[in-house]
GROMACS .gro file of C-alpha atoms in nm:
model
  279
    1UNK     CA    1  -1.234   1.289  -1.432
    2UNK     CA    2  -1.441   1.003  -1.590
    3UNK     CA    3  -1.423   0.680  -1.457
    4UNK     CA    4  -1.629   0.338  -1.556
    5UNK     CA    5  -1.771   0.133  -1.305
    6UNK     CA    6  -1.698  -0.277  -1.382
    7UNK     CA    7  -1.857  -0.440  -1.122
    8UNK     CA    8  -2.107  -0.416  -0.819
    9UNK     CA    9  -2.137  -0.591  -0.544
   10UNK     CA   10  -2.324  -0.561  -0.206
   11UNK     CA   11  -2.105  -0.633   0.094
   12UNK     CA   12  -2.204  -0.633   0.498
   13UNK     CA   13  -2.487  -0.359   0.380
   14UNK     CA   14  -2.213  -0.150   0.191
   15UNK     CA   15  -2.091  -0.189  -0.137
   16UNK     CA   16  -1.770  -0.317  -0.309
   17UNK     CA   17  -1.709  -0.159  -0.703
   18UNK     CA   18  -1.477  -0.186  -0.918
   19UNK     CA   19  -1.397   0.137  -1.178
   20UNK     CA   20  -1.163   0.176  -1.409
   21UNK     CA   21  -1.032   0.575  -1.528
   22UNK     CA   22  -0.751   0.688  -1.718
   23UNK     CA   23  -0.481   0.814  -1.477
   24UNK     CA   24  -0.292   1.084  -1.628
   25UNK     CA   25   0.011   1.067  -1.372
   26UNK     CA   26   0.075   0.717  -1.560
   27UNK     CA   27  -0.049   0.777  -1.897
   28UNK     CA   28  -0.281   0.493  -1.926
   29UNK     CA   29  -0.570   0.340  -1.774
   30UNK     CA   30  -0.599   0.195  -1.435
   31UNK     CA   31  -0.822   0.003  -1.252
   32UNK     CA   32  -0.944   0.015  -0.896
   33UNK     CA   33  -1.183  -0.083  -0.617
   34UNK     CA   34  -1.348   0.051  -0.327
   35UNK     CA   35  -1.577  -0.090  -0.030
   36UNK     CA   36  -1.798   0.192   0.058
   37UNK     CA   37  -1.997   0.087   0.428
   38UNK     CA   38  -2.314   0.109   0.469
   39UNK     CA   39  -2.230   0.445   0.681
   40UNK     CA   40  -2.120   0.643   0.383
   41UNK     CA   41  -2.370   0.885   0.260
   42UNK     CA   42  -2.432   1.209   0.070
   43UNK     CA   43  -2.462   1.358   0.447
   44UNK     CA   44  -2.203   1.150   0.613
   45UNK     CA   45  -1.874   1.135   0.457
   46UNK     CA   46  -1.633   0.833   0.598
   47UNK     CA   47  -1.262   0.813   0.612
   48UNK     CA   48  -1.059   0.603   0.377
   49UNK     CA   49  -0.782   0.346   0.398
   50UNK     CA   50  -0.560   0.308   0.126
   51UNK     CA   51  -0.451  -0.065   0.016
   52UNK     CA   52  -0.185  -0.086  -0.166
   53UNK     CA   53  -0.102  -0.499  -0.243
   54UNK     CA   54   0.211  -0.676  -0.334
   55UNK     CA   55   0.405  -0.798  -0.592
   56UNK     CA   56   0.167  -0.983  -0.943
   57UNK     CA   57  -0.134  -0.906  -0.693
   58UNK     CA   58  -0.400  -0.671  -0.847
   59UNK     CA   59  -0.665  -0.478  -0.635
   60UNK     CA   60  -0.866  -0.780  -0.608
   61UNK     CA   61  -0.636  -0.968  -0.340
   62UNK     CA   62  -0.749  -0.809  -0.065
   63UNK     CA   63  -1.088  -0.750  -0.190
   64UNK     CA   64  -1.159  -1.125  -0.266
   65UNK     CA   65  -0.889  -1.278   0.031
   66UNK     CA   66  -0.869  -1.076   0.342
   67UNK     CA   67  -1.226  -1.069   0.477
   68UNK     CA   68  -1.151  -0.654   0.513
   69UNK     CA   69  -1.501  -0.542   0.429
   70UNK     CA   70  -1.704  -0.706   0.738
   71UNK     CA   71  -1.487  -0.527   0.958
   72UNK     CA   72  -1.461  -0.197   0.759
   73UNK     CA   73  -1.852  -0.204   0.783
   74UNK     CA   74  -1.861  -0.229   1.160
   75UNK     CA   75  -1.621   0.048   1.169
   76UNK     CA   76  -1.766   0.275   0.936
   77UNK     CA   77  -1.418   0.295   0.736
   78UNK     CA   78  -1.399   0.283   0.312
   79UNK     CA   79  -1.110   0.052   0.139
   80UNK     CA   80  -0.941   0.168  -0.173
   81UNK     CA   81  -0.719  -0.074  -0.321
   82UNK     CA   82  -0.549   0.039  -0.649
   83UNK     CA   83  -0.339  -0.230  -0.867
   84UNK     CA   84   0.028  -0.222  -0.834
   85UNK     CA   85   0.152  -0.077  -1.141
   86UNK     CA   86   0.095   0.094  -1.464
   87UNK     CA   87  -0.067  -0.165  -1.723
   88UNK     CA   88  -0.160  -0.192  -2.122
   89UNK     CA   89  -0.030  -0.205  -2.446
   90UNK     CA   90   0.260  -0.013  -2.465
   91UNK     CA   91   0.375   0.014  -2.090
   92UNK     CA   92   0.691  -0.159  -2.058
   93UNK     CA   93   0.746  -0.495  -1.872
   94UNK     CA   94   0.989  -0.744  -1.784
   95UNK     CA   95   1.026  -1.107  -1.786
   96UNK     CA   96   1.036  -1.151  -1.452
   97UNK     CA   97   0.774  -1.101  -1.196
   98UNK     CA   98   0.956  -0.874  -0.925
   99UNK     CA   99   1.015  -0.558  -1.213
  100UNK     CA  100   0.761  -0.416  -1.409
  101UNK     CA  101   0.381  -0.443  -1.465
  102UNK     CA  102   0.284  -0.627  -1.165
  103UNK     CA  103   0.562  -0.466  -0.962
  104UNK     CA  104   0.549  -0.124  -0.936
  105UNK     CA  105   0.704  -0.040  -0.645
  106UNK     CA  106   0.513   0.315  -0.553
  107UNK     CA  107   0.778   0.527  -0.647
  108UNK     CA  108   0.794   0.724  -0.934
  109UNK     CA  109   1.080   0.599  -1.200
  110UNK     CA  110   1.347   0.822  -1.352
  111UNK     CA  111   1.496   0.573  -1.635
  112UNK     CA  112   1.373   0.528  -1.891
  113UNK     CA  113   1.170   0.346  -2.073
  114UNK     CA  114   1.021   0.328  -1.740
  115UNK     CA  115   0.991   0.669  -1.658
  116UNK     CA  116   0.694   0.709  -1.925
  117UNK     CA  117   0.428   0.539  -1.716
  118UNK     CA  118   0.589   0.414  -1.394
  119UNK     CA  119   0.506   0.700  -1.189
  120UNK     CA  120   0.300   0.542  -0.950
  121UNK     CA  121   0.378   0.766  -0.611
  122UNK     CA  122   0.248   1.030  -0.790
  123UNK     CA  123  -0.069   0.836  -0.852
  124UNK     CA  124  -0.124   0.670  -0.476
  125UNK     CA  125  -0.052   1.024  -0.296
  126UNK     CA  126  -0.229   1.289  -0.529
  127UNK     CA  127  -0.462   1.158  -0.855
  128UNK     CA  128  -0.607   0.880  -0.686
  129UNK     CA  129  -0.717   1.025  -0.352
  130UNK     CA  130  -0.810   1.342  -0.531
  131UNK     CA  131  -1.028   1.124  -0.742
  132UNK     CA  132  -1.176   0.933  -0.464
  133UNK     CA  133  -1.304   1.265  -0.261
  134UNK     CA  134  -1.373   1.407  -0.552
  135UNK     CA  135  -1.666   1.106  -0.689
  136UNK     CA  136  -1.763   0.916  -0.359
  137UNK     CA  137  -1.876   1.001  -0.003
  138UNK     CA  138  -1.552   0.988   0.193
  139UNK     CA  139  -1.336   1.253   0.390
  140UNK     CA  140  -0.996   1.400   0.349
  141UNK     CA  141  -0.889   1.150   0.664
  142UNK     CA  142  -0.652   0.887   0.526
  143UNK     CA  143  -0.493   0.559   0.670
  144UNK     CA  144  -0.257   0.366   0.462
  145UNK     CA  145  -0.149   0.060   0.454
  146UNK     CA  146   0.003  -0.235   0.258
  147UNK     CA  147   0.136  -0.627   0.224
  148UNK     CA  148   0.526  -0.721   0.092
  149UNK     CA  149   0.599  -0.485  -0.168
  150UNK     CA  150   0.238  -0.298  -0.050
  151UNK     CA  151   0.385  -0.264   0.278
  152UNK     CA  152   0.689  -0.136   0.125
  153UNK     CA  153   0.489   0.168  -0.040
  154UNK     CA  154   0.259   0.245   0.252
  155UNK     CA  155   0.542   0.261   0.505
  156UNK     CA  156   0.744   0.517   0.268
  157UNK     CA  157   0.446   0.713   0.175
  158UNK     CA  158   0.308   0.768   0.497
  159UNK     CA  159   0.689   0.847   0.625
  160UNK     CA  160   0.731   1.109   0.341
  161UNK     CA  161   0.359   1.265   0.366
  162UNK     CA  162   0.267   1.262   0.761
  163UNK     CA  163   0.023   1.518   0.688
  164UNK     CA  164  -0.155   1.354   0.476
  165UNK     CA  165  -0.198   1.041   0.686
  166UNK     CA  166  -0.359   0.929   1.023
  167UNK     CA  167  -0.201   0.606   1.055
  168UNK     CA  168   0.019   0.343   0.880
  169UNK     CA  169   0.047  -0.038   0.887
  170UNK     CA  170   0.215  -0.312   0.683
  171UNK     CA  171   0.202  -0.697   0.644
  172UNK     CA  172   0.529  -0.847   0.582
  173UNK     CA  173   0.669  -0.530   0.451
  174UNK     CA  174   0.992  -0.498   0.264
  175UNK     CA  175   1.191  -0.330   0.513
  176UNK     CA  176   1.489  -0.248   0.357
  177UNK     CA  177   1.470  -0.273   0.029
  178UNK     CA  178   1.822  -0.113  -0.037
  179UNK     CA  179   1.984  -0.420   0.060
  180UNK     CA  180   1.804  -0.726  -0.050
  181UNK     CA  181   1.693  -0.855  -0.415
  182UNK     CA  182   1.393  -0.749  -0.449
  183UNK     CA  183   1.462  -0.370  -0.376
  184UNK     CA  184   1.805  -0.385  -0.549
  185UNK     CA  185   1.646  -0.499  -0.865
  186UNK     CA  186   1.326  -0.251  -0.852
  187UNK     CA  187   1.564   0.048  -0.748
  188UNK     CA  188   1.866  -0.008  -1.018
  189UNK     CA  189   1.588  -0.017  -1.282
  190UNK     CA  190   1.369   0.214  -1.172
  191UNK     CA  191   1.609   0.517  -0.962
  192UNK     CA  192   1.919   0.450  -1.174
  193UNK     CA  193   2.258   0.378  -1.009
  194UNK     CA  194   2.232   0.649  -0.745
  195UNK     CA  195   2.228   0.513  -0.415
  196UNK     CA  196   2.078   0.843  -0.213
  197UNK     CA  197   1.752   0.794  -0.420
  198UNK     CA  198   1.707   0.471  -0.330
  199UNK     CA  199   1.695   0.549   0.032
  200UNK     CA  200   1.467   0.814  -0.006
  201UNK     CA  201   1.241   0.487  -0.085
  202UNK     CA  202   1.354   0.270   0.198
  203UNK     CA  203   1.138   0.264   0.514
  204UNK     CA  204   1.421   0.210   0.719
  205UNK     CA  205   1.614   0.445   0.625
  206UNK     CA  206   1.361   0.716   0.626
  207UNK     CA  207   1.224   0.562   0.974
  208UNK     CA  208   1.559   0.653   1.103
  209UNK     CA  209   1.519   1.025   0.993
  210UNK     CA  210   1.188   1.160   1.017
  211UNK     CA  211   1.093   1.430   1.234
  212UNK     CA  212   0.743   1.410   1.236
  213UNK     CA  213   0.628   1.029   1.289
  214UNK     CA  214   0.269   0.867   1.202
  215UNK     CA  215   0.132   0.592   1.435
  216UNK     CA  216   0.269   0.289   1.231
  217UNK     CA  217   0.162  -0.123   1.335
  218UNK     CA  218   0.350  -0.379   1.166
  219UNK     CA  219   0.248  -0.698   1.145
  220UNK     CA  220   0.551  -1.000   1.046
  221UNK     CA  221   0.497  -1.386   1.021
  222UNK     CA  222   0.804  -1.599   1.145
  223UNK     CA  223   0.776  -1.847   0.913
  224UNK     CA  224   0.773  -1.632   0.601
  225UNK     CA  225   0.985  -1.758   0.365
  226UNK     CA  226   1.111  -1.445   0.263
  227UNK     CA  227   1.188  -1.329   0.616
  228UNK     CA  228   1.573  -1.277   0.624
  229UNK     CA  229   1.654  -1.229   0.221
  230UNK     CA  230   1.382  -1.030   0.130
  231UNK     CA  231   1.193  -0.808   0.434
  232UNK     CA  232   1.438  -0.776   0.722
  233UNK     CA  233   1.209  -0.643   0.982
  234UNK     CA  234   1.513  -0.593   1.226
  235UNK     CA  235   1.637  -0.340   1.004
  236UNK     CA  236   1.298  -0.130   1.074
  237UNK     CA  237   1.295  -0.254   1.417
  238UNK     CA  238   1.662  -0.097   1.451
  239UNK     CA  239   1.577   0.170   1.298
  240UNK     CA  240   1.273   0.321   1.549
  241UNK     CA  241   1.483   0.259   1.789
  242UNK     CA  242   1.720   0.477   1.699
  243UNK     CA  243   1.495   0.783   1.640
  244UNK     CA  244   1.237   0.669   1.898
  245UNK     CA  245   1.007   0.603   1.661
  246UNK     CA  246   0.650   0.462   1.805
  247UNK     CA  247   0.667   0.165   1.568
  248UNK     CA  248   0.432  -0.173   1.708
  249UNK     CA  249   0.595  -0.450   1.577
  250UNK     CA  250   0.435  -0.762   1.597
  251UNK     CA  251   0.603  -1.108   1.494
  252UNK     CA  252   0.355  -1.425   1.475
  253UNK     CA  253   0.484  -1.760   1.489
  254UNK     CA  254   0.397  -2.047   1.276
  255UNK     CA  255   0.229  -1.793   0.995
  256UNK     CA  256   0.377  -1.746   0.615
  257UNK     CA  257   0.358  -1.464   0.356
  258UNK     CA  258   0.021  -1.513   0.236
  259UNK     CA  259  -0.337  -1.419   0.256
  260UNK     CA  260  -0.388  -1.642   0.512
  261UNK     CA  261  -0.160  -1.465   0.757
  262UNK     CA  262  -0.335  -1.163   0.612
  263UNK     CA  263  -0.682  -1.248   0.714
  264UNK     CA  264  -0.589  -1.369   1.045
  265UNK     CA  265  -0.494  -1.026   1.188
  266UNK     CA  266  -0.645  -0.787   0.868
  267UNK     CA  267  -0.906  -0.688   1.201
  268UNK     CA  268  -0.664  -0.622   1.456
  269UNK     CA  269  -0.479  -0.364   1.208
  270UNK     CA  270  -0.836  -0.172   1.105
  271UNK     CA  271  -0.891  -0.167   1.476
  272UNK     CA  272  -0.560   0.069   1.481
  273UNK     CA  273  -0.627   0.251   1.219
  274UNK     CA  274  -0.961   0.347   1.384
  275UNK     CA  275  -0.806   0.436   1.665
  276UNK     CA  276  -0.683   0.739   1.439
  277UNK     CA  277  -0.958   0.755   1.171
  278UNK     CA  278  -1.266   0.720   1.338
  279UNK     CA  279  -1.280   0.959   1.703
   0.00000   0.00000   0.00000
């Protein structure tokens, strides 16, 4: 597995790179970025936390927006953040910025022409991380977690795979993407008319299932503008309830959907995950 680093950049005595490799699970080649801490060594290995970002971001949101690397350097703690969707010549695309390159969803699509690169589950849960222990010093421990359509992927991931991960967390996730726009759109194009596959991809749906459950913090601005259409945090909410699920969900008044909400609590949710990472 060759990859190509981009960029370099020391960070809080640790390193932030950016690489690029061609990911075979969606036929093309993808870029990515990692903040190794100062901790990580040939003789120390660290754990990792997966980023995945939101809809039109790229792996440079967090990276440039959130402020995650001072605190992943205290903690000892590496940050992968992949892009959000297959990308190139040839990978299909739509008009609009809530399908397609730019909006991947993390599932892996069944339509076609979609189905040709769009498999980008497949990618977050197995090439990348096999990639990632595979060239760097980090461990097999993983966190995971995710903003809007990011927090969409790392609730559903994490709730499909709790072996594979320690703990999950979300900013402004979309909670129920089976029943608003956003989801309805991704899922028809994507999954194809059949409703049962959608909710395998629905957080609060699966929430309300699971048998085995992975520490999960969610994080939800009141004054997000896409609060009631679009992310529905009561459905999630509902949801643990039901299956006595040990979901924290915490709502913060006054704050929006952006980066700025982001970086005001990105250290309280690294905090968590250390609680689980790190012991």
């Amino acid at each position: 597995m060759t990859i190509e680093c981009l960029t370099s950049n020391k960070m809080f005595g640790g390193w932030h790179k950016q690489y690029s490799h061609q990911a075979s699970s969606l036929n093309c080649r993808m870029r990515f970025a990692i903040y190794l801490p100062p901790q990580a060594s040939s003789t120390n290995k660290v754990p990792v936390l997966y980023w995945l970002s939101g809809l039109t971001c790229t792996d440079e949101n967090v990276m440039q927006k959130s402020g995650i690397q001072r605190i992943a350097a205290e903690l000892g703690m590496a940050i992968v953040a992949p892009d959000t969707s297959p990308r190139g010549e040839g990978v299909a695309d739509d008009d609009g910025y809530d399908l397609g390159q730019g909006a991947g969803f993390y599932l892996n699509a069944s339509q076609a022409p979609w189905n040709r690169h769009y498999q980008m589950y497949d990618y977050i849960v197995d090439e990348l991380p096999a990639l990632i222990e595979a060239t760097f010093p980090v461990s097999n421990k993983r966190a995971i977690a995710g903003h809007s359509m990011g927090g969409h992927g790392a609730l559903t991931i994490a709730l499909k795979n709790p072996e594979l991960y320690c703990s999950v967390s979300a900013f402004s996730p979309i909670s129920n993407p089976i029943n608003c726009p956003w989801g309805q759109k991704a899922f028809s194009a994507y999954l194809g008319d059949d409703k049962d596959l959608w909710r395998d991809h629905d957080a609060s749906e699966l929430m309300r299932r699971v048998k085995q459950f992975v520490p999960a913090r969610v994080d939800q601005g009141e004054a997000d503008n896409f609060l009631n259409e679009q992310l529905k945090p009561d459905a999630l909410l509902s949801a643990a309830k039901s299956n006595g699920y040990p979901l924290e969900l915490n709502r913060h008044e006054g704050y929006d959907h952006s980066y700025y909400f982001i970086s005001s609590f990105i250290e309280e949710q690294l905090r968590f995950h250390a609680q689980y990472l790190i012991r």
